[in-house]
Amino acid sequence: MLAIPYYVAGIAGAKGFLALLAGLWPFLLYRVVYQITGSKPWSVVVALTLAFGLPFLAASNQIFPDLLGGMIVLYVAERIVGILR
């Protein structure tokens, strides 16, 4: 997934792509926490906590493909748990 942004815009493109994907973390985390707890207020609190911490994550000066991999694994796990319920 990082190959295309890297090919198009180099390191800056890869970092920008990861920053955009990092913006999706709160939405994914909301879904996961809501499935676990069933509580919308707690899900919002956890998602907002992550969202307020995102500037530190997105402003990193390194390319961390493990964050992308972790996001994919968490999304797939959330979908599988949703199907099994």
Coordinates of C-alpha atoms in Angstrom, one line a residue:
M1 CA 0.0 0.0 0.0
L2 CA 2.9 2.3 0.6
A3 CA 4.5 1.6 -2.8
I4 CA 2.1 3.8 -4.8
P5 CA 2.4 6.9 -2.7
Y6 CA 6.2 6.4 -2.4
Y7 CA 6.4 6.0 -6.2
V8 CA 4.3 9.1 -6.9
A9 CA 5.7 11.6 -4.4
G10 CA 8.7 9.9 -2.7
I11 CA 9.2 10.0 1.1
A12 CA 6.9 13.0 1.5
G13 CA 4.1 11.1 -0.3
A14 CA 4.5 8.0 1.9
K15 CA 4.5 10.2 5.1
G16 CA 1.4 12.0 3.8
F17 CA -0.4 8.8 3.0
L18 CA 0.4 7.4 6.5
A19 CA -0.9 10.7 8.1
L20 CA -4.2 10.4 6.2
L21 CA -4.6 6.8 7.2
A22 CA -3.7 7.7 10.8
G23 CA -6.8 10.0 10.7
L24 CA -9.0 6.9 10.3
W25 CA -7.8 5.3 13.5
P26 CA -10.4 7.0 15.8
F27 CA -13.3 5.7 13.6
L28 CA -11.9 2.2 13.6
L29 CA -11.2 2.2 17.3
Y30 CA -14.8 3.5 17.9
R31 CA -16.2 0.5 16.1
V32 CA -14.0 -1.9 17.9
V33 CA -14.6 -0.5 21.4
Y34 CA -18.3 -0.3 20.7
Q35 CA -18.4 -4.0 19.7
I36 CA -16.5 -4.9 22.9
T37 CA -18.4 -2.7 25.4
G38 CA -21.7 -1.9 23.7
S39 CA -21.4 1.6 25.2
K40 CA -21.5 4.5 22.8
P41 CA -20.2 7.1 25.4
W42 CA -17.2 5.0 26.3
S43 CA -16.5 4.3 22.6
V44 CA -16.6 8.1 21.9
V45 CA -14.3 8.8 24.8
V46 CA -11.7 6.3 23.7
A47 CA -11.9 7.5 20.1
L48 CA -11.6 11.1 21.1
T49 CA -8.6 10.3 23.3
L50 CA -6.8 8.8 20.3
A51 CA -7.9 11.6 18.0
F52 CA -6.4 14.3 20.3
G53 CA -3.1 12.3 20.4
L54 CA -3.0 12.0 16.6
P55 CA -1.0 15.1 15.9
F56 CA 1.9 13.4 17.7
L57 CA 1.4 10.2 15.7
A58 CA 1.0 11.9 12.3
A59 CA 3.8 14.5 12.9
S60 CA 6.3 11.7 13.2
N61 CA 9.4 12.2 11.0
Q62 CA 9.7 8.4 10.3
I63 CA 7.8 6.0 8.0
F64 CA 6.2 3.3 10.2
P65 CA 4.6 0.6 8.0
D66 CA 3.8 -1.4 11.1
L67 CA 1.1 1.1 12.0
L68 CA -0.5 0.4 8.6
G69 CA -0.2 -3.3 9.2
G70 CA -1.7 -3.0 12.7
M71 CA -4.6 -1.0 11.3
I72 CA -5.3 -3.7 8.7
V73 CA -5.1 -6.5 11.3
L74 CA -7.4 -4.6 13.7
Y75 CA -9.9 -3.9 10.9
V76 CA -10.0 -7.5 9.7
A77 CA -10.3 -8.8 13.3
E78 CA -13.2 -6.4 13.9
R79 CA -15.0 -7.6 10.8
I80 CA -14.5 -11.2 11.7
V81 CA -15.9 -10.7 15.2
G82 CA -18.8 -8.8 13.7
I83 CA -19.6 -11.7 11.4
L84 CA -19.3 -14.3 14.2
R85 CA -21.7 -12.4 16.4

